[in-house]
Short mmCIF file of C-alpha atoms and ligand atoms in Angstrom, two decimals:
data_model
loop_
_atom_site.label_atom_id
_atom_site.label_comp_id
_atom_site.label_asym_id
_atom_site.label_seq_id
_atom_site.Cartn_x
_atom_site.Cartn_y
_atom_site.Cartn_z
CA MET A 925 0.22 0.03 0.05
CA LYS A 926 3.00 2.08 0.94
CA GLU A 927 4.32 2.04 -2.70
CA ASP A 928 0.80 2.56 -4.05
CA ALA A 929 0.96 5.82 -2.35
CA ALA A 930 3.94 7.08 -4.64
CA LEU A 931 2.04 6.30 -7.70
CA LEU A 932 0.53 8.84 -9.71
CA PRO A 933 -3.32 9.27 -10.07
CA VAL A 934 -4.57 8.35 -13.42
CA GLU A 935 -5.90 11.75 -13.74
CA ASP A 936 -2.78 13.48 -13.17
CA ALA A 937 -1.01 11.40 -15.27
CA ARG A 938 -3.27 12.25 -18.22
CA ALA A 939 -3.06 16.02 -17.50
CA ARG A 940 0.76 15.56 -17.53
CA THR A 941 0.96 13.64 -20.78
CA LEU A 942 -1.33 16.26 -22.22
CA ALA A 943 0.73 19.21 -21.00
CA LEU A 944 3.49 17.54 -23.27
CA VAL A 945 1.93 17.96 -26.54
CA SER A 946 -0.01 20.92 -28.50
CA PRO A 947 -1.66 20.76 -31.91
CA LEU A 948 0.81 20.16 -34.91
CA PRO A 949 1.55 22.63 -37.49
CA SER A 950 -1.28 22.85 -40.09
CA GLU A 951 -1.36 21.64 -43.37
CA TRP A 952 -4.19 22.19 -46.38
CA VAL A 953 -5.77 18.99 -47.06
CA ARG A 954 -8.96 17.82 -48.79
CA LEU A 955 -11.98 17.76 -47.25
CA GLU A 956 -12.31 14.16 -46.55
CA GLU A 957 -8.71 14.00 -45.00
CA ALA A 958 -9.71 16.39 -42.62
CA LEU A 959 -12.64 14.02 -41.10
CA GLY A 960 -11.42 13.61 -37.27
CA ARG A 961 -9.16 16.59 -37.08
CA ALA A 962 -9.91 20.27 -36.02
CA LEU A 963 -9.94 23.31 -37.91
CA ALA A 964 -6.70 25.19 -37.84
CA VAL A 965 -8.40 28.81 -38.73
CA ASP A 966 -11.92 30.35 -38.33
CA VAL A 967 -13.73 29.51 -41.43
CA ARG A 968 -15.81 32.54 -42.70
CA ALA A 969 -19.03 31.83 -44.56
CA GLN A 970 -18.52 32.89 -48.37
CA ARG A 971 -21.87 32.07 -49.42
CA THR A 972 -25.46 32.89 -47.74
CA LEU A 973 -27.27 29.49 -47.37
CA PRO A 974 -29.83 28.97 -48.22
CA PRO A 975 -29.45 31.67 -50.68
CA TRP A 976 -33.43 32.23 -50.68
CA ASP A 977 -36.30 31.90 -48.53
CA ASN A 978 -37.68 28.31 -49.69
CA SER A 979 -40.14 25.78 -48.67
CA ALA A 980 -39.88 23.04 -46.01
CA MET A 981 -42.54 20.90 -47.65
CA ASP A 982 -44.63 20.17 -50.67
CA GLY A 983 -47.79 22.04 -50.57
CA PHE A 984 -48.57 25.67 -51.18
CA ALA A 985 -46.91 29.25 -50.73
CA VAL A 986 -49.73 31.55 -49.52
CA ARG A 987 -49.95 34.85 -47.96
CA SER A 988 -50.71 33.69 -44.18
CA ALA A 989 -53.09 37.32 -44.08
CA ASP A 990 -55.24 35.49 -46.40
CA LEU A 991 -55.97 32.67 -44.07
CA THR A 992 -58.86 33.40 -41.99
CA ALA A 993 -61.65 31.56 -40.46
CA PRO A 994 -63.99 30.30 -41.52
CA LEU A 995 -62.29 27.65 -42.84
CA PRO A 996 -61.86 26.40 -45.86
CA VAL A 997 -60.23 29.35 -47.77
CA ARG A 998 -60.29 28.97 -51.25
CA LEU A 999 -56.95 30.50 -53.21
CA GLN A 1000 -56.30 30.42 -56.98
CA VAL A 1001 -53.54 28.58 -57.78
CA LYS A 1002 -50.90 30.91 -60.05
CA GLU A 1003 -48.20 28.29 -60.96
CA THR A 1004 -46.43 25.35 -59.87
CA ILE A 1005 -42.83 25.74 -58.46
CA TYR A 1006 -40.04 23.03 -58.46
CA ALA A 1007 -36.98 22.82 -56.87
CA GLY A 1008 -34.25 24.33 -58.87
CA GLN A 1009 -36.79 26.45 -60.64
CA THR A 1010 -37.43 30.32 -60.35
CA PRO A 1011 -40.57 31.56 -59.21
CA ARG A 1012 -42.51 33.74 -62.28
CA GLU A 1013 -45.42 34.94 -60.49
CA THR A 1014 -46.06 37.35 -57.57
CA VAL A 1015 -48.49 35.81 -54.94
CA HIS A 1016 -51.13 38.37 -54.64
CA PRO A 1017 -54.17 38.36 -52.18
CA GLY A 1018 -56.35 35.57 -52.89
CA THR A 1019 -54.01 33.60 -54.93
CA CYS A 1020 -50.96 31.13 -54.28
CA ALA A 1021 -48.43 28.90 -55.98
CA ARG A 1022 -48.10 25.21 -55.44
CA ILE A 1023 -44.54 24.69 -54.33
CA MET A 1024 -42.17 21.59 -53.78
CA THR A 1025 -39.56 20.99 -51.10
CA GLY A 1026 -36.70 23.27 -51.59
CA ALA A 1027 -38.00 25.44 -54.17
CA PRO A 1028 -37.66 29.51 -53.72
CA LEU A 1029 -40.87 31.32 -51.90
CA PRO A 1030 -42.48 33.38 -54.48
CA VAL A 1031 -42.91 37.05 -53.54
CA GLY A 1032 -45.91 37.90 -52.00
CA ALA A 1033 -45.84 34.61 -50.03
CA ASP A 1034 -44.90 34.27 -46.27
CA ALA A 1035 -46.28 30.77 -45.61
CA VAL A 1036 -46.50 27.31 -46.94
CA VAL A 1037 -49.57 25.05 -46.25
CA MET A 1038 -48.22 21.49 -46.43
CA ARG A 1039 -50.30 19.47 -49.27
CA GLU A 1040 -51.98 17.18 -46.43
CA ARG A 1041 -53.87 20.17 -45.37
CA THR A 1042 -55.49 21.29 -48.34
CA ARG A 1043 -57.80 19.90 -51.30
CA LEU A 1044 -57.92 20.85 -54.65
CA ALA A 1045 -61.23 22.63 -55.48
CA PRO A 1046 -63.42 20.82 -58.04
CA GLU A 1047 -63.10 23.84 -60.66
CA GLY A 1048 -59.54 23.11 -61.62
CA GLU A 1049 -57.09 25.85 -60.71
CA ALA A 1050 -58.03 26.70 -57.38
CA VAL A 1051 -57.20 25.02 -53.92
CA ASP A 1052 -59.00 24.79 -50.79
CA ILE A 1053 -56.86 25.76 -47.61
CA LEU A 1054 -57.96 23.66 -44.47
CA GLU A 1055 -55.60 25.41 -41.80
CA VAL A 1056 -54.94 28.65 -40.47
CA VAL A 1057 -50.83 29.31 -40.31
CA GLY A 1058 -48.72 32.25 -39.12
CA PRO A 1059 -45.91 34.01 -41.30
CA GLY A 1060 -42.99 31.93 -41.80
CA HIS A 1061 -44.79 28.30 -41.38
CA PHE A 1062 -42.66 25.78 -43.31
CA VAL A 1063 -40.58 28.26 -44.45
CA ARG A 1064 -36.72 27.70 -44.45
CA PRO A 1065 -35.22 31.45 -44.25
CA ARG A 1066 -32.66 32.54 -46.51
CA GLY A 1067 -29.40 32.26 -44.17
CA GLU A 1068 -30.36 29.94 -41.85
CA ASP A 1069 -27.31 27.62 -42.29
CA ALA A 1070 -24.70 30.43 -43.12
CA ARG A 1071 -24.44 34.42 -44.08
CA GLU A 1072 -21.64 35.41 -45.88
CA GLY A 1073 -19.09 37.09 -43.91
CA GLU A 1074 -19.77 35.63 -40.55
CA VAL A 1075 -17.66 32.95 -38.89
CA LEU A 1076 -19.27 29.45 -39.92
CA LEU A 1077 -16.78 27.35 -37.96
CA PRO A 1078 -14.42 28.67 -35.53
CA ARG A 1079 -10.66 27.57 -35.40
CA GLY A 1080 -10.59 24.44 -33.04
CA THR A 1081 -14.09 23.26 -34.30
CA PRO A 1082 -13.45 19.15 -34.51
CA LEU A 1083 -14.36 18.16 -37.96
CA GLY A 1084 -17.21 15.68 -38.18
CA ILE A 1085 -19.55 14.92 -40.86
CA PRO A 1086 -22.15 17.82 -40.79
CA GLU A 1087 -19.03 20.34 -40.33
CA LEU A 1088 -17.66 18.81 -43.44
CA GLY A 1089 -20.93 19.24 -45.31
CA LEU A 1090 -21.50 22.87 -44.30
CA LEU A 1091 -17.82 23.56 -45.77
CA VAL A 1092 -18.54 21.89 -48.85
CA GLY A 1093 -21.63 23.84 -48.99
CA GLN A 1094 -19.68 26.95 -48.75
CA GLY A 1095 -17.68 25.45 -51.93
CA MET A 1096 -14.43 24.90 -50.14
CA LEU A 1097 -12.31 21.74 -51.19
CA THR A 1098 -9.60 21.98 -48.79
CA VAL A 1099 -9.05 23.13 -45.36
CA PRO A 1100 -6.33 23.94 -42.91
CA VAL A 1101 -5.88 21.29 -40.33
CA PRO A 1102 -3.16 20.25 -37.92
CA ARG A 1103 -1.04 17.33 -40.03
CA ARG A 1104 -1.32 14.14 -38.56
CA PRO A 1105 1.05 12.85 -35.97
CA ARG A 1106 3.68 10.57 -37.20
CA VAL A 1107 3.85 7.63 -34.55
CA ALA A 1108 6.91 5.07 -34.17
CA ILE A 1109 5.80 1.98 -32.64
CA LEU A 1110 8.61 -0.28 -30.78
CA SER A 1111 8.12 -3.51 -29.41
CA THR A 1112 10.79 -4.99 -27.24
CA GLY A 1113 11.40 -8.45 -25.57
CA ASP A 1114 13.60 -11.60 -26.27
CA GLU A 1115 10.64 -13.72 -26.33
CA LEU A 1116 8.79 -12.08 -29.47
CA CYS A 1117 8.85 -12.82 -32.97
CA ARG A 1118 7.32 -11.37 -36.00
CA ALA A 1119 4.14 -13.18 -37.29
CA ASP A 1120 5.43 -13.73 -40.82
CA ALA A 1121 8.48 -15.33 -39.07
CA PRO A 1122 7.08 -17.62 -36.36
CA ALA A 1123 10.19 -19.24 -34.37
CA GLU A 1124 10.04 -21.99 -31.66
CA GLY A 1125 9.78 -21.14 -28.33
CA ARG A 1126 8.71 -17.29 -29.20
CA ILE A 1127 5.42 -15.73 -29.06
CA VAL A 1128 4.13 -13.45 -31.96
CA ASP A 1129 4.66 -9.97 -31.25
CA ALA A 1130 0.69 -8.77 -31.05
CA ASN A 1131 1.27 -5.29 -29.56
CA ALA A 1132 2.75 -3.64 -32.68
CA PRO A 1133 0.03 -4.51 -34.79
CA ALA A 1134 -2.52 -3.61 -32.37
CA LEU A 1135 -0.93 -0.47 -31.61
CA SER A 1136 -0.40 0.64 -35.16
CA LEU A 1137 -4.57 0.04 -35.78
CA ALA A 1138 -5.20 2.10 -32.67
CA VAL A 1139 -2.97 4.74 -34.07
CA LEU A 1140 -4.37 4.74 -37.56
CA ARG A 1141 -8.07 4.80 -35.91
CA ALA A 1142 -6.89 7.73 -33.84
CA GLY A 1143 -6.03 9.64 -36.94
CA GLY A 1144 -2.04 9.29 -36.66
CA VAL A 1145 0.07 7.64 -38.95
CA PRO A 1146 1.89 4.65 -37.61
CA SER A 1147 5.47 3.46 -38.38
CA VAL A 1148 6.49 -0.03 -36.90
CA LEU A 1149 10.09 -0.09 -35.77
CA GLY A 1150 10.19 -3.78 -35.21
CA ILE A 1151 11.43 -5.87 -32.24
CA ALA A 1152 14.34 -4.95 -29.78
CA ARG A 1153 16.03 -7.37 -28.09
CA ASP A 1154 16.18 -6.90 -24.10
CA THR A 1155 19.61 -5.28 -23.94
CA LEU A 1156 20.24 -1.59 -23.43
CA GLU A 1157 22.24 -1.26 -26.51
CA ASP A 1158 19.40 -2.81 -29.06
CA VAL A 1159 16.92 -0.53 -27.26
CA TYR A 1160 18.61 2.45 -27.56
CA GLN A 1161 19.55 1.90 -31.15
CA HIS A 1162 15.83 1.27 -32.27
CA LEU A 1163 15.22 4.61 -30.05
CA VAL A 1164 17.65 6.14 -32.01
CA ALA A 1165 16.01 5.07 -35.36
CA ALA A 1166 12.49 6.41 -33.87
CA GLU A 1167 13.91 10.04 -33.72
CA GLY A 1168 12.11 12.68 -35.57
CA HIS A 1169 8.70 11.33 -35.05
CA ASP A 1170 5.91 13.22 -33.09
CA LEU A 1171 5.31 10.52 -30.46
CA VAL A 1172 7.33 7.17 -30.13
CA LEU A 1173 5.44 4.29 -28.27
CA THR A 1174 7.53 1.51 -26.85
CA SER A 1175 5.61 -1.64 -25.28
CA ALA A 1176 7.20 -3.91 -22.60
CA GLY A 1177 10.40 -3.91 -20.78
CA MET A 1178 9.12 -0.89 -18.33
CA SER A 1179 9.17 -2.72 -15.10
CA VAL A 1180 12.13 -3.32 -12.55
CA GLY A 1181 13.02 -6.74 -14.02
CA GLU A 1182 16.92 -7.65 -14.86
CA HIS A 1183 15.55 -7.34 -18.63
CA ASP A 1184 13.97 -4.30 -18.28
CA PHE A 1185 15.92 -1.74 -20.31
CA VAL A 1186 13.57 0.63 -21.91
CA ARG A 1187 13.73 3.34 -19.05
CA GLU A 1188 17.39 3.23 -19.28
CA ALA A 1189 17.39 3.27 -22.90
CA LEU A 1190 15.41 6.51 -22.94
CA GLU A 1191 17.55 7.96 -20.30
CA LYS A 1192 20.64 7.32 -22.37
CA LEU A 1193 18.94 8.95 -25.51
CA GLY A 1194 18.42 12.16 -23.26
CA VAL A 1195 14.83 11.88 -22.73
CA GLU A 1196 13.54 14.02 -20.08
CA ARG A 1197 11.32 11.80 -18.16
CA ASP A 1198 8.14 13.20 -16.69
CA PHE A 1199 6.65 10.45 -14.78
CA TRP A 1200 6.96 6.69 -14.33
CA ARG A 1201 4.21 4.52 -12.86
CA VAL A 1202 0.61 5.38 -12.46
CA ALA A 1203 -2.00 4.08 -10.06
CA ILE A 1204 -4.03 1.94 -12.22
CA LYS A 1205 -4.43 -1.62 -13.28
CA PRO A 1206 -3.74 -2.71 -15.71
CA GLY A 1207 -0.85 -0.26 -17.05
CA LYS A 1208 0.75 0.43 -13.94
CA PRO A 1209 4.35 0.63 -15.43
CA LEU A 1210 3.93 3.35 -17.75
CA ALA A 1211 6.32 6.23 -18.37
CA VAL A 1212 6.14 9.34 -19.96
CA GLY A 1213 8.97 12.01 -21.34
CA ARG A 1214 9.97 14.41 -24.01
CA LYS A 1215 13.06 15.09 -25.78
CA GLY A 1216 12.76 18.19 -28.50
CA GLY A 1217 9.77 18.01 -30.35
CA THR A 1218 9.23 13.99 -29.38
CA VAL A 1219 7.06 12.74 -26.78
CA TYR A 1220 7.84 8.93 -25.52
CA ILE A 1221 5.38 6.82 -24.02
CA GLY A 1222 6.49 3.71 -22.55
CA LEU A 1223 3.62 1.22 -22.40
CA PRO A 1224 3.37 -1.70 -20.34
CA GLY A 1225 3.91 -5.07 -22.52
CA ASN A 1226 0.86 -7.08 -21.60
CA PRO A 1227 -1.29 -6.76 -24.66
CA THR A 1228 -4.36 -5.84 -23.11
CA SER A 1229 -2.30 -3.17 -20.69
CA SER A 1230 -0.94 -1.55 -23.64
CA LEU A 1231 -4.22 -1.12 -25.33
CA VAL A 1232 -6.11 0.12 -22.11
CA THR A 1233 -3.16 2.41 -21.62
CA PHE A 1234 -3.66 3.90 -25.24
CA GLU A 1235 -6.95 4.57 -24.82
CA LEU A 1236 -6.29 6.40 -21.36
CA PHE A 1237 -3.27 8.30 -22.33
CA VAL A 1238 -2.02 8.07 -26.04
CA ARG A 1239 -5.61 8.60 -27.58
CA PRO A 1240 -5.98 11.99 -25.78
CA ALA A 1241 -2.53 12.93 -26.71
CA LEU A 1242 -3.17 12.34 -30.35
CA ARG A 1243 -6.33 14.25 -30.28
CA ARG A 1244 -4.66 17.33 -28.88
CA MET A 1245 -2.09 16.85 -31.52
CA LEU A 1246 -4.91 16.73 -34.09
CA GLY A 1247 -6.21 20.06 -32.60
CA HIS A 1248 -9.06 18.75 -30.53
CA PRO A 1249 -9.97 21.19 -27.74
CA ASP A 1250 -11.63 18.14 -25.66
CA VAL A 1251 -9.51 15.60 -25.31
CA GLU A 1252 -10.69 13.94 -22.29
CA PRO A 1253 -11.94 10.28 -23.08
CA PRO A 1254 -15.67 10.15 -23.36
CA ARG A 1255 -17.86 8.78 -20.31
CA VAL A 1256 -21.06 7.55 -19.87
CA SER A 1257 -22.99 6.74 -16.71
CA GLY A 1258 -24.32 2.98 -16.27
CA ARG A 1259 -24.99 0.53 -13.68
CA LEU A 1260 -22.98 -2.54 -12.66
CA ALA A 1261 -24.58 -5.78 -12.96
CA GLY A 1262 -22.42 -8.08 -10.75
CA GLU A 1263 -20.03 -7.56 -8.02
CA LEU A 1264 -16.39 -6.34 -7.83
CA ARG A 1265 -13.92 -6.25 -5.06
CA LYS A 1266 -10.32 -5.26 -5.11
CA PRO A 1267 -8.03 -3.68 -2.49
CA GLU A 1268 -7.43 0.40 -2.30
CA GLY A 1269 -4.65 1.87 -3.86
CA LEU A 1270 -5.13 1.44 -7.63
CA ALA A 1271 -7.75 2.34 -10.09
CA HIS A 1272 -9.19 -0.35 -12.14
CA TYR A 1273 -10.06 -0.12 -15.35
CA VAL A 1274 -12.54 -3.39 -15.65
CA ARG A 1275 -13.06 -4.87 -19.55
CA VAL A 1276 -17.05 -5.01 -19.35
CA THR A 1277 -19.66 -5.76 -21.73
CA ALA A 1278 -22.75 -3.18 -21.75
CA THR A 1279 -26.08 -3.40 -22.92
CA TRP A 1280 -29.05 -1.27 -22.65
CA GLN A 1281 -31.79 -2.74 -20.66
CA ASP A 1282 -34.91 -0.96 -18.99
CA GLY A 1283 -33.66 2.35 -19.62
CA GLU A 1284 -30.04 2.20 -18.32
CA LEU A 1285 -26.50 0.82 -19.65
CA TRP A 1286 -25.71 -2.34 -17.52
CA ALA A 1287 -22.09 -3.35 -17.35
CA ARG A 1288 -21.17 -6.65 -17.16
CA PRO A 1289 -17.65 -7.34 -16.14
CA LEU A 1290 -16.11 -9.96 -18.64
CA SER A 1291 -14.85 -13.09 -16.28
CA THR A 1292 -11.07 -12.82 -17.71
CA GLN A 1293 -9.43 -9.54 -16.46
CA THR A 1294 -5.78 -10.78 -16.71
CA SER A 1295 -3.79 -8.22 -18.56
CA GLY A 1296 -2.04 -10.98 -20.38
CA ALA A 1297 -5.07 -12.39 -22.05
CA LEU A 1298 -6.12 -10.40 -25.25
CA ARG A 1299 -9.48 -12.41 -25.12
CA SER A 1300 -10.37 -10.56 -22.13
CA ALA A 1301 -10.28 -7.34 -24.29
CA ALA A 1302 -11.96 -8.86 -27.42
CA SER A 1303 -15.36 -8.63 -26.50
CA ALA A 1304 -15.48 -5.62 -24.18
CA THR A 1305 -17.20 -2.70 -25.16
CA HIS A 1306 -16.41 -0.38 -22.36
CA LEU A 1307 -13.76 -0.10 -19.43
CA LEU A 1308 -15.57 0.67 -16.18
CA HIS A 1309 -13.85 2.69 -13.74
CA PHE A 1310 -13.40 1.32 -10.09
CA PRO A 1311 -12.28 4.13 -8.17
CA ARG A 1312 -8.69 3.88 -6.42
CA SER A 1313 -10.15 4.71 -3.09
CA SER A 1314 -12.86 1.96 -3.30
CA SER A 1315 -12.83 -1.64 -2.62
CA ARG A 1316 -16.13 -2.95 -3.38
CA LEU A 1317 -18.80 -2.13 -6.13
CA ALA A 1318 -22.48 -3.97 -5.95
CA THR A 1319 -25.26 -4.73 -8.27
CA GLY A 1320 -27.00 -1.74 -9.20
CA ASP A 1321 -24.06 0.62 -8.24
CA LYS A 1322 -23.87 3.40 -10.44
CA VAL A 1323 -20.34 3.49 -12.26
CA GLU A 1324 -18.49 5.52 -14.78
CA LEU A 1325 -18.10 3.95 -18.33
CA LEU A 1326 -15.58 4.64 -20.76
CA PRO A 1327 -16.93 3.80 -24.47
CA LEU A 1328 -13.88 1.72 -26.13
CA SER A 1329 -12.49 2.97 -29.81
CA TRP A 1330 -11.37 -0.77 -30.39
CA GLY A 1331 -14.49 -2.43 -31.57
CA ALA A 1332 -15.77 -3.23 -34.74
P1 LIG B 2634 7.32 -7.24 -19.81
O1 LIG B 2634 6.64 -5.69 -19.50
O2 LIG B 2634 8.34 -6.87 -20.74
O3 LIG B 2634 7.68 -7.95 -18.63
O4 LIG B 2634 5.98 -7.71 -20.68
C1 LIG B 2634 5.02 -8.35 -19.92
C2 LIG B 2634 4.47 -9.14 -20.34
O5 LIG B 2634 3.94 -8.86 -21.93
C3 LIG B 2634 5.34 -10.37 -21.04
O6 LIG B 2634 4.40 -11.76 -20.78
C4 LIG B 2634 5.61 -10.34 -22.34
O7 LIG B 2634 5.70 -11.43 -23.03
C5 LIG B 2634 4.34 -9.79 -22.86
N1 LIG B 2634 4.40 -9.07 -24.21
C6 LIG B 2634 5.55 -8.09 -24.10
N2 LIG B 2634 5.38 -7.55 -25.38
C7 LIG B 2634 4.75 -8.13 -26.18
C8 LIG B 2634 4.26 -8.16 -27.50
N3 LIG B 2634 4.77 -7.01 -28.32
N4 LIG B 2634 3.20 -8.92 -28.02
C9 LIG B 2634 2.63 -9.90 -27.13
N5 LIG B 2634 3.21 -9.85 -25.73
C10 LIG B 2634 4.01 -9.14 -25.46
MG1 LIG B 2635 9.87 -8.22 -21.51
#
């Protein structure tokens, strides 16, 4: 317990990691390449959208002042306006225009009555309006989406699909966003071999491919540097090869074993260590440091631990590099289905499957929680935060859940 007291709480470890990174220099990229990054400048609208008042419904464009009880009110139909057409007639009192969704509102009209609230009059070019509507009814006003000159999306706006749609609507083809972080990934361990070169008595390096995909999904550009053997010199040489990246991720060799050389190799390289060891399970032997423009994160070796710590520390750091203002892992509230116990001292991140039932998200811990077993991460949908100072959680207890970005 005494040792645990010296470990850094998860929140502090994340804050200190994030303090080492900032948005990367920006580049102009095509819109589809910008998805998931944040805007590097304020974008002003170059066009007013929609360019004219237009109809939100198929129906009749009317003067709302014409519609007074008793109903129905009979109006002469002057023309039909389809989307993409320009109205030819003015709507004078006692008249209207048949109009389709998206078509410009004719001069004189100030409201639209939907077709379902009308009846065609028996004598041809007239319609009976069956309801009273006020000005603006079913009218999409000019400039509702954008007004020329205004800031449409401020700098720092994360670009999701609607934001990119807005930019396309402005005729923009490219946009400035932080460039993608270049991330080197280094596996360490004498027991490891590559999947395409299996060797007797060795296990396949699972971390590099998994972390590489996690980096890709988080918007970074991974480069896998291979496997370093458990010697100071080999780890050091691989780290030298990783120089120039924005982020270097190592896995394993972080503990205090005789063959754990990563920390020593980082020191030899001149990396200034910010912290080592976090009050967390899985993932305690995490180390973070910096040298020049490169941040180094030493992840634990167990495949599940490396993925959990990726979610908690690496992904937020990558999001910050991509310009996002809010990089804390997303959290939702749920309830525990089952019971959990642990000693105080470490925050546990328990792999659970959470399903929606009776208006709540119920989290069921997976039966295997060993950090070595990737299988225990395989069907997890969320990580359940079992706080450091707590030792028991019971069925029905309210819990904090982190949705995982691992899944299919
Ligand atoms: P270490 O931190 O070096 O003691 O490694 C912890 C555990 O993770 C050991 O059982 C290692 O065999 C395993 N491990 C380390 N690196 C990898 C890797 N790249 N792929 C699969 N397992 C690994
Ligand atoms: Mg090792």
